[in-house]
């Protein structure tokens, strides 16, 4: 008969070559499945069930047969993607178990079989979770389907199947991540090399696109790898930092600015994806920072250019002012977005127009035609320049050419006054429209004031009166609008407190700008009658002070959410509006209180930022402090004056640095756990500037690091007690600490650690993990391998980049091929699940010692060594499973699997777990054969035939045992299974005699004789020297003789001759039966002689 296919290992390749001889036939390790109805899977009539097996089946067992067939068929299709049949099998197993439990859980064998079938389903699912599957788009759906099946298996297992599947998925994902990291290594290295090779700004901008392409390629290859993501983020941060540091080279170059803007968008997009993997935030984004830098630079350029242009106008050099403004034209599309730039440009253009008008009128009066024509030509060029400044409001009086043509300052003044009156008469409007109106007022009033000087003496009194009337109206209008802004009480409303203003409104800014420009222009109207109210700006600012103070107060009340820039702007405006300390103005104490509150908020927030190690917030607060000091608010913190707050913040940072160094030293010397101490080192970069500024701090910090390094080198016991993942946390913390030390600036002079903290902690990690694994290996029972996987993963991580000393690696290799291998063999012999776990562990061990590629192909690997044991372990496990079946046991399956082990036994018997497992299997086999004999006697049907079959099976098992003993490298205890069966057969007759003799009354001599006859018939086929047999037979015979002798004496005393005759007949047959047992068991005196001796004694006594 051809050997059937290997069962239990469907879809799984051998891990190593077999060790049986080449000429040995492959043992039969699985018999064809018998279907109900007496027909096997090939359609041929099924063979009758062997002796000791159940013939009838309950509905549960029949259903389990069907489920087993379904599982077997599905397991034979390794490419099947439809898990519906397997889901159906798992669901039906749960239903069958529920039925058995509901009926009282009496079918123990069925419950055990359900567990075995559940394990088979789980192994099939585990084998389907492969790297290829996890890379497919539909992997999530398939894994979800498997998890649903595992949920049903949880109901029939002690160990949750869902947890095991999740671990398998996690392992496959880790393998994918490792492969992705290897694939991403090339672009990451190229990116690093490119960054390191860039020595100039132009080269950096030229290479930015390539760097981002490499980063995106690496991120696309390994999108979920934290290691790759961390490296990419470091590169992106370095690229962005270098580009931002060289902003002077590209900020005002349109082409380079375009490149940087495009790069910033790509950087923000890529970094946004990367920080999601690291569960962090990309703050601040690069693109807004580029825009902020641009606007800041443009604002400075605008202010400087406008100042120079105004100086040119004051020197009556309109051409020079034109040239200055011409330099702003290429930047205007960006500059127009700068707050205040439009107002500055408008002021310069108003002054240029006024100067041109004056020079033109003077040339006309002097009849200098050449000068007048030149001014008109300049007006055309000027108007083209002004029109190119998009967004500026048009001059209501017309462009410069029109003004020159219409001529006359007085006409222009009249026009400007009309413009002022019209603008002031407009009803209430929006913030944007209000800003435009203020711009119109500033331009119109500035133009009118500029033109008044040359015509003041010739102007009609009516024009002067009208001008002052407009001025009073403008002042009243500004004062009224400032009053309309309110005192800020509306900010106390709940809805306003929930969303306070984020800065000074355009209305407030417009009023302040209007008042400032009004006062500057009014200085030119010195020939007009004065207006008694005085400068407008102090009055408008005083009106707005309560609002400014309230805005600052509302912001500061928001705590961490406060916008300190809004508060400082408000306080600066209020401070300028209330100059000096004289007078009893009630607003001054409020201003001082606001300034004190702002200073306390900045100092307190800075202390919190330092405590939280928040460098970005610290930087922002330092800028706020500089802003506070620049606004001159420091001296107004108290009546006696006050100091700037920037030095106060710096002193707090110095104190925090001292506290950090002292706490690190305490932690390093044992004040806290090693992991906590290593994590503390990561903060050193935060205090790099303070360390660089103090040799004392550097020395203290260096000493703390030295003590921490010494502690890390001997930390194995500390790591072992640090929890399940303590070693892994220590490795990560040490790596981060090394990185922090390596990133310290040149000013911090600390000798580099050799070896590094991470290199020092590798050996303790190995030792801690090996101690844990050794404890597991000493456990005789199969182990939960999740702990082993975790420890091995930690060791693999510790040894990355060649960080593990050769001595430690060799010690681990010896341990793996010693105690750990013994533990894995026990697991492999336990069940299929244990076998899967064992090979997972071997692959991890081989990876730790540096095996590359397929470890099963290398004879020196643990995977190869264990793979050579897979086949015999599988056959021994099947033999044990078959012999443990309560019903339906097939002896041919047991013998076939044991015979299959013989060719391997010389190689595997050197392993103690194999010998112990074999002895245990023989113990179970002996017990099952004896139980089958007792069952045959108990049923009483075809007893001799069944006993013959069992005796034959016992003989076959004995032969296999002896073959194994002969091939064994180490001896093991043996037994004669035929004698074991014969002993049970012999004891059956003795038990029959013992049961009858145990009766106090009603003893039946025929039953005793029947039992003795049966014992007599089987005596020669039994182990006569067996102590139990001899003792029990001797005791039974003595008890029978005693009972019969007593009965005979009583019959003699009663002179019952008939009874005496019956007893003598019994004695004769008793003596004949017992003659074969020998005198050692029966004694030297026969029963007949005993009766005669008793009779003579009784007769003599009677006489």
Tab-separated table of C-alpha atoms in Angstrom, residues 584-929:
chain	number	residue	atom	x	y	z
A	584	UNK	CA	-3.059	112.269	39.088
A	585	UNK	CA	-4.476	110.564	36.008
A	586	UNK	CA	-6.434	107.553	37.273
A	587	UNK	CA	-5.355	105.571	34.188
A	588	UNK	CA	-1.705	105.504	35.207
A	589	UNK	CA	-2.131	103.029	38.112
A	590	UNK	CA	-4.164	100.827	35.782
A	591	UNK	CA	-1.387	100.995	33.185
A	592	UNK	CA	1.206	100.058	35.819
A	593	UNK	CA	-0.953	97.123	36.974
A	594	UNK	CA	-1.293	95.920	33.380
A	595	UNK	CA	2.453	96.149	32.824
A	596	UNK	CA	3.144	94.229	36.050
A	597	UNK	CA	0.606	91.553	35.086
A	598	UNK	CA	2.201	91.150	31.643
A	599	UNK	CA	5.681	90.891	33.168
A	600	UNK	CA	4.503	88.288	35.710
A	601	UNK	CA	2.759	86.324	32.965
A	602	UNK	CA	5.922	86.268	30.825
A	603	UNK	CA	8.149	85.255	33.764
A	604	UNK	CA	5.697	82.612	35.017
A	605	UNK	CA	5.108	81.162	31.563
A	606	UNK	CA	8.858	81.047	30.949
A	607	UNK	CA	9.391	79.146	34.192
A	608	UNK	CA	6.715	76.646	33.132
A	609	UNK	CA	8.264	76.316	29.668
A	610	UNK	CA	11.663	75.611	31.192
A	611	UNK	CA	10.115	73.062	33.548
A	612	UNK	CA	8.322	71.381	30.613
A	613	UNK	CA	11.461	71.562	28.439
A	614	UNK	CA	9.540	73.400	25.699
A	615	UNK	CA	12.179	75.210	23.612
A	616	UNK	CA	9.759	76.682	21.062
A	617	UNK	CA	7.601	78.213	23.765
A	618	UNK	CA	10.709	79.408	25.592
A	619	UNK	CA	11.961	81.113	22.422
A	620	UNK	CA	8.586	82.764	21.901
A	621	UNK	CA	8.594	84.048	25.487
A	622	UNK	CA	12.131	85.424	25.122
A	623	UNK	CA	10.958	87.327	22.056
A	624	UNK	CA	7.986	88.588	24.082
A	625	UNK	CA	10.386	89.736	26.822
A	626	UNK	CA	12.526	91.548	24.249
A	627	UNK	CA	9.380	93.174	22.912
A	628	UNK	CA	8.397	94.173	26.451
A	629	UNK	CA	11.805	95.746	27.054
A	630	UNK	CA	11.928	97.432	23.627
A	631	UNK	CA	8.554	99.076	24.295
A	632	UNK	CA	10.052	100.703	27.410
A	633	UNK	CA	7.575	99.004	29.723
A	634	UNK	CA	10.215	97.850	32.209
A	635	UNK	CA	10.834	101.225	33.878
A	636	UNK	CA	7.085	101.651	34.434
A	637	UNK	CA	6.631	98.408	36.429
A	638	UNK	CA	6.773	100.332	39.710
A	639	UNK	CA	6.770	103.906	40.987
A	640	UNK	CA	10.473	103.712	41.625
A	641	UNK	CA	11.152	102.319	38.178
A	642	UNK	CA	11.873	98.777	37.075
A	643	UNK	CA	14.371	96.632	35.222
A	644	UNK	CA	14.073	94.783	31.905
A	645	UNK	CA	12.767	91.220	32.221
A	646	UNK	CA	15.016	89.509	29.642
A	647	UNK	CA	17.914	89.139	32.143
A	648	UNK	CA	15.436	87.734	34.685
A	649	UNK	CA	14.389	85.013	32.235
A	650	UNK	CA	17.997	84.167	31.452
A	651	UNK	CA	18.744	83.801	35.175
A	652	UNK	CA	15.832	81.377	35.540
A	653	UNK	CA	17.193	79.258	32.689
A	654	UNK	CA	20.600	79.203	34.384
A	655	UNK	CA	19.011	77.991	37.623
A	656	UNK	CA	17.077	75.299	35.798
A	657	UNK	CA	20.316	74.119	34.165
A	658	UNK	CA	21.975	73.765	37.596
A	659	UNK	CA	18.964	71.805	38.890
A	660	UNK	CA	19.060	69.553	35.834
A	661	UNK	CA	22.734	68.672	36.306
A	662	UNK	CA	22.257	67.935	40.018
A	663	UNK	CA	19.159	65.785	39.412
A	664	UNK	CA	20.965	63.877	36.669
A	665	UNK	CA	23.886	63.180	38.974
A	666	UNK	CA	21.513	61.931	41.688
A	667	UNK	CA	19.666	59.715	39.186
A	668	UNK	CA	22.923	58.324	37.783
A	669	UNK	CA	24.126	57.237	41.233
A	670	UNK	CA	20.974	55.238	41.987
A	671	UNK	CA	18.480	57.878	42.995
A	672	UNK	CA	16.076	56.555	40.355
A	673	UNK	CA	15.787	53.630	37.968
A	674	UNK	CA	18.393	53.333	35.219
A	675	UNK	CA	15.788	53.866	32.478
A	676	UNK	CA	14.631	57.082	34.138
A	677	UNK	CA	18.236	58.261	34.408
A	678	UNK	CA	18.919	57.495	30.724
A	679	UNK	CA	15.774	59.331	29.648
A	680	UNK	CA	16.885	62.343	31.671
A	681	UNK	CA	20.059	62.627	29.543
A	682	UNK	CA	17.906	63.426	26.502
A	683	UNK	CA	17.192	66.852	28.019
A	684	UNK	CA	20.821	67.944	27.850
A	685	UNK	CA	20.371	69.581	24.456
A	686	UNK	CA	17.832	71.907	26.025
A	687	UNK	CA	20.522	73.240	28.371
A	688	UNK	CA	23.403	73.172	25.871
A	689	UNK	CA	23.850	76.952	25.921
A	690	UNK	CA	23.971	77.030	29.741
A	691	UNK	CA	26.451	74.128	29.837
A	692	UNK	CA	28.673	75.868	27.294
A	693	UNK	CA	28.723	78.980	29.469
A	694	UNK	CA	29.875	77.269	32.677
A	695	UNK	CA	32.921	75.031	33.154
A	696	UNK	CA	31.556	73.974	36.547
A	697	UNK	CA	28.334	72.711	35.011
A	698	UNK	CA	30.252	70.891	32.279
A	699	UNK	CA	32.417	69.120	34.846
A	700	UNK	CA	29.414	68.109	36.977
A	701	UNK	CA	27.531	66.896	33.919
A	702	UNK	CA	30.553	64.901	32.659
A	703	UNK	CA	30.884	63.224	36.081
A	704	UNK	CA	27.184	62.291	36.068
A	705	UNK	CA	27.524	60.739	32.596
A	706	UNK	CA	30.601	58.799	33.712
A	707	UNK	CA	28.743	57.360	36.714
A	708	UNK	CA	25.719	56.562	34.560
A	709	UNK	CA	27.923	54.724	32.037
A	710	UNK	CA	29.459	52.615	34.800
A	711	UNK	CA	26.004	51.772	36.121
A	712	UNK	CA	24.755	50.824	32.640
A	713	UNK	CA	27.603	48.316	32.236
A	714	UNK	CA	26.406	46.249	35.214
A	715	UNK	CA	22.643	46.656	34.895
A	716	UNK	CA	21.511	43.091	34.088
A	717	UNK	CA	19.703	42.540	37.430
A	718	UNK	CA	18.150	46.005	37.289
A	719	UNK	CA	16.870	45.409	33.743
A	720	UNK	CA	15.455	41.989	34.628
A	721	UNK	CA	13.299	43.529	37.358
A	722	UNK	CA	12.233	46.487	35.205
A	723	UNK	CA	9.084	44.840	33.854
A	724	UNK	CA	8.207	42.896	30.682
A	725	UNK	CA	9.784	45.389	28.280
A	726	UNK	CA	12.352	46.957	30.587
A	727	UNK	CA	15.380	45.942	28.512
A	728	UNK	CA	13.840	47.321	25.314
A	729	UNK	CA	13.010	50.612	27.024
A	730	UNK	CA	16.559	50.791	28.335
A	731	UNK	CA	17.978	50.279	24.833
A	732	UNK	CA	15.783	53.024	23.383
A	733	UNK	CA	16.601	55.368	26.244
A	734	UNK	CA	20.352	54.699	25.881
A	735	UNK	CA	20.199	55.307	22.109
A	736	UNK	CA	18.366	58.587	22.649
A	737	UNK	CA	20.885	59.577	25.310
A	738	UNK	CA	23.805	58.860	22.951
A	739	UNK	CA	22.129	60.916	20.235
A	740	UNK	CA	21.590	63.804	22.646
A	741	UNK	CA	25.257	63.709	23.688
A	742	UNK	CA	26.436	63.546	20.072
A	743	UNK	CA	24.269	66.536	19.140
A	744	UNK	CA	25.775	68.827	21.776
A	745	UNK	CA	27.352	71.959	20.229
A	746	UNK	CA	31.109	72.462	20.129
A	747	UNK	CA	31.007	74.805	23.088
A	748	UNK	CA	30.112	71.945	25.441
A	749	UNK	CA	33.438	70.179	25.971
A	750	UNK	CA	32.717	66.614	27.135
A	751	UNK	CA	34.880	63.636	26.240
A	752	UNK	CA	32.904	61.236	24.004
A	753	UNK	CA	31.915	57.940	25.649
A	754	UNK	CA	33.750	54.897	24.317
A	755	UNK	CA	31.898	52.587	24.336
A	756	UNK	CA	28.645	54.516	24.183
A	757	UNK	CA	25.786	54.121	26.661
A	758	UNK	CA	23.924	51.869	24.253
A	759	UNK	CA	26.997	49.720	23.646
A	760	UNK	CA	27.500	49.417	27.385
A	761	UNK	CA	23.933	48.277	28.002
A	762	UNK	CA	23.933	45.565	25.301
A	763	UNK	CA	25.634	42.908	27.453
A	764	UNK	CA	23.339	43.520	30.470
A	765	UNK	CA	20.322	43.272	28.127
A	766	UNK	CA	21.575	39.933	26.825
A	767	UNK	CA	22.264	38.676	30.332
A	768	UNK	CA	18.835	39.760	31.629
A	769	UNK	CA	17.032	38.130	28.690
A	770	UNK	CA	19.094	34.942	28.964
A	771	UNK	CA	18.266	34.675	32.682
A	772	UNK	CA	14.562	34.945	31.860
A	773	UNK	CA	14.872	32.365	29.069
A	774	UNK	CA	16.858	30.040	31.362
A	775	UNK	CA	14.046	30.118	33.909
A	776	UNK	CA	11.603	29.204	31.131
A	777	UNK	CA	13.858	26.400	29.892
A	778	UNK	CA	13.897	24.809	33.363
A	779	UNK	CA	10.098	24.537	33.332
A	780	UNK	CA	9.118	20.942	32.357
A	781	UNK	CA	5.740	21.956	30.930
A	782	UNK	CA	5.196	23.599	27.502
A	783	UNK	CA	5.744	27.346	27.744
A	784	UNK	CA	3.840	30.411	26.600
A	785	UNK	CA	6.323	31.664	24.021
A	786	UNK	CA	5.172	35.282	23.963
A	787	UNK	CA	7.689	35.970	26.755
A	788	UNK	CA	10.445	34.182	24.807
A	789	UNK	CA	9.626	36.159	21.657
A	790	UNK	CA	9.752	39.409	23.576
A	791	UNK	CA	13.123	38.613	25.145
A	792	UNK	CA	14.635	37.443	21.853
A	793	UNK	CA	13.315	40.520	20.051
A	794	UNK	CA	15.019	42.647	22.699
A	795	UNK	CA	18.293	40.738	22.202
A	796	UNK	CA	18.031	41.150	18.415
A	797	UNK	CA	17.493	44.866	18.862
A	798	UNK	CA	20.402	45.067	21.305
A	799	UNK	CA	22.773	43.369	18.860
A	800	UNK	CA	21.925	45.550	15.869
A	801	UNK	CA	24.828	47.295	14.121
A	802	UNK	CA	27.320	44.834	15.612
A	803	UNK	CA	26.880	46.235	19.084
A	804	UNK	CA	27.096	42.894	20.917
A	805	UNK	CA	30.495	41.597	22.095
A	806	UNK	CA	31.633	38.318	20.520
A	807	UNK	CA	31.902	36.675	23.946
A	808	UNK	CA	28.258	37.421	24.738
A	809	UNK	CA	27.123	36.169	21.318
A	810	UNK	CA	29.019	32.917	21.806
A	811	UNK	CA	27.490	32.457	25.270
A	812	UNK	CA	24.030	32.939	23.814
A	813	UNK	CA	24.751	30.503	20.988
A	814	UNK	CA	25.807	27.870	23.525
A	815	UNK	CA	22.659	28.521	25.541
A	816	UNK	CA	20.451	28.346	22.436
A	817	UNK	CA	21.884	24.977	21.367
A	818	UNK	CA	21.645	23.708	24.954
A	819	UNK	CA	18.844	24.449	27.450
A	820	UNK	CA	16.799	26.517	25.006
A	821	UNK	CA	16.903	23.757	22.375
A	822	UNK	CA	15.690	21.240	24.998
A	823	UNK	CA	12.749	23.528	25.817
A	824	UNK	CA	11.899	23.911	22.131
A	825	UNK	CA	11.952	20.120	21.638
A	826	UNK	CA	9.435	19.759	24.493
A	827	UNK	CA	7.215	22.342	22.816
A	828	UNK	CA	7.565	20.612	19.442
A	829	UNK	CA	6.483	17.312	21.017
A	830	UNK	CA	3.542	18.924	22.835
A	831	UNK	CA	1.349	19.847	19.836
A	832	UNK	CA	1.351	21.503	16.413
A	833	UNK	CA	1.016	24.921	17.993
A	834	UNK	CA	4.133	24.277	20.048
A	835	UNK	CA	5.966	23.177	16.901
A	836	UNK	CA	5.085	26.434	15.137
A	837	UNK	CA	6.246	28.404	18.187
A	838	UNK	CA	9.500	26.447	18.370
A	839	UNK	CA	10.489	27.244	14.778
A	840	UNK	CA	9.590	30.896	15.236
A	841	UNK	CA	11.949	30.953	18.202
A	842	UNK	CA	14.759	29.198	16.287
A	843	UNK	CA	14.600	31.716	13.459
A	844	UNK	CA	14.810	34.559	15.962
A	845	UNK	CA	17.804	32.901	17.681
A	846	UNK	CA	19.617	32.433	14.378
A	847	UNK	CA	18.968	36.047	13.446
A	848	UNK	CA	20.473	37.145	16.766
A	849	UNK	CA	23.766	35.351	16.058
A	850	UNK	CA	23.944	36.930	12.608
A	851	UNK	CA	22.606	34.247	10.263
A	852	UNK	CA	21.536	35.801	6.959
A	853	UNK	CA	19.158	34.298	4.421
A	854	UNK	CA	17.340	31.012	5.038
A	855	UNK	CA	18.611	29.594	8.365
A	856	UNK	CA	17.330	26.088	7.527
A	857	UNK	CA	19.976	25.800	4.778
A	858	UNK	CA	22.889	26.260	7.218
A	859	UNK	CA	23.771	23.077	9.172
A	860	UNK	CA	25.218	25.186	12.005
A	861	UNK	CA	21.940	26.956	12.773
A	862	UNK	CA	19.425	26.122	15.457
A	863	UNK	CA	16.659	26.132	12.834
A	864	UNK	CA	18.456	23.423	10.869
A	865	UNK	CA	19.106	21.382	14.019
A	866	UNK	CA	15.467	21.527	15.079
A	867	UNK	CA	14.282	20.949	11.510
A	868	UNK	CA	16.049	17.578	11.522
A	869	UNK	CA	13.855	16.615	14.506
A	870	UNK	CA	10.553	17.744	13.019
A	871	UNK	CA	9.652	14.476	11.266
A	872	UNK	CA	10.222	12.090	14.210
A	873	UNK	CA	8.557	14.555	16.588
A	874	UNK	CA	5.491	14.691	14.332
A	875	UNK	CA	5.236	10.887	14.158
A	876	UNK	CA	5.693	10.492	17.921
A	877	UNK	CA	3.067	13.145	18.538
A	878	UNK	CA	0.619	11.409	16.218
A	879	UNK	CA	1.239	8.080	17.924
A	880	UNK	CA	0.570	9.663	21.318
A	881	UNK	CA	-2.577	11.438	20.058
A	882	UNK	CA	-3.885	8.190	18.589
A	883	UNK	CA	-3.236	6.151	21.716
A	884	UNK	CA	-4.925	8.802	23.880
A	885	UNK	CA	-8.220	8.618	21.994
A	886	UNK	CA	-10.998	7.417	24.276
A	887	UNK	CA	-12.694	5.632	21.385
A	888	UNK	CA	-11.846	4.939	17.788
A	889	UNK	CA	-8.157	4.274	18.512
A	890	UNK	CA	-6.401	2.687	15.517
A	891	UNK	CA	-3.460	0.507	16.670
A	892	UNK	CA	-2.100	0.393	13.118
A	893	UNK	CA	-1.687	4.161	13.214
A	894	UNK	CA	0.226	3.898	16.510
A	895	UNK	CA	2.532	1.106	15.333
A	896	UNK	CA	3.058	2.723	11.921
A	897	UNK	CA	4.152	6.016	13.454
A	898	UNK	CA	6.419	4.309	16.013
A	899	UNK	CA	8.015	2.213	13.271
A	900	UNK	CA	8.563	5.422	11.301
A	901	UNK	CA	10.554	6.848	14.236
A	902	UNK	CA	13.074	3.958	14.263
A	903	UNK	CA	15.321	5.279	11.426
A	904	UNK	CA	15.595	8.624	13.237
A	905	UNK	CA	15.970	7.329	16.771
A	906	UNK	CA	19.764	7.042	16.873
A	907	UNK	CA	19.993	10.783	16.135
A	908	UNK	CA	17.096	12.035	18.304
A	909	UNK	CA	17.492	9.748	21.341
A	910	UNK	CA	20.390	11.884	22.565
A	911	UNK	CA	17.757	14.483	23.512
A	912	UNK	CA	16.184	13.793	26.907
A	913	UNK	CA	12.713	15.163	25.926
A	914	UNK	CA	12.452	12.561	23.153
A	915	UNK	CA	13.299	9.712	25.530
A	916	UNK	CA	10.900	11.005	28.196
A	917	UNK	CA	8.162	11.450	25.588
A	918	UNK	CA	8.701	7.910	24.257
A	919	UNK	CA	8.577	6.393	27.751
A	920	UNK	CA	5.388	8.337	28.471
A	921	UNK	CA	3.867	7.137	25.204
A	922	UNK	CA	4.710	3.515	26.094
A	923	UNK	CA	3.162	4.024	29.543
A	924	UNK	CA	-0.066	5.271	27.971
A	925	UNK	CA	0.008	2.437	25.404
A	926	UNK	CA	0.378	-0.199	28.118
A	927	UNK	CA	-2.491	1.323	30.097
A	928	UNK	CA	-4.750	1.495	27.034
A	929	UNK	CA	-4.037	-2.168	26.071
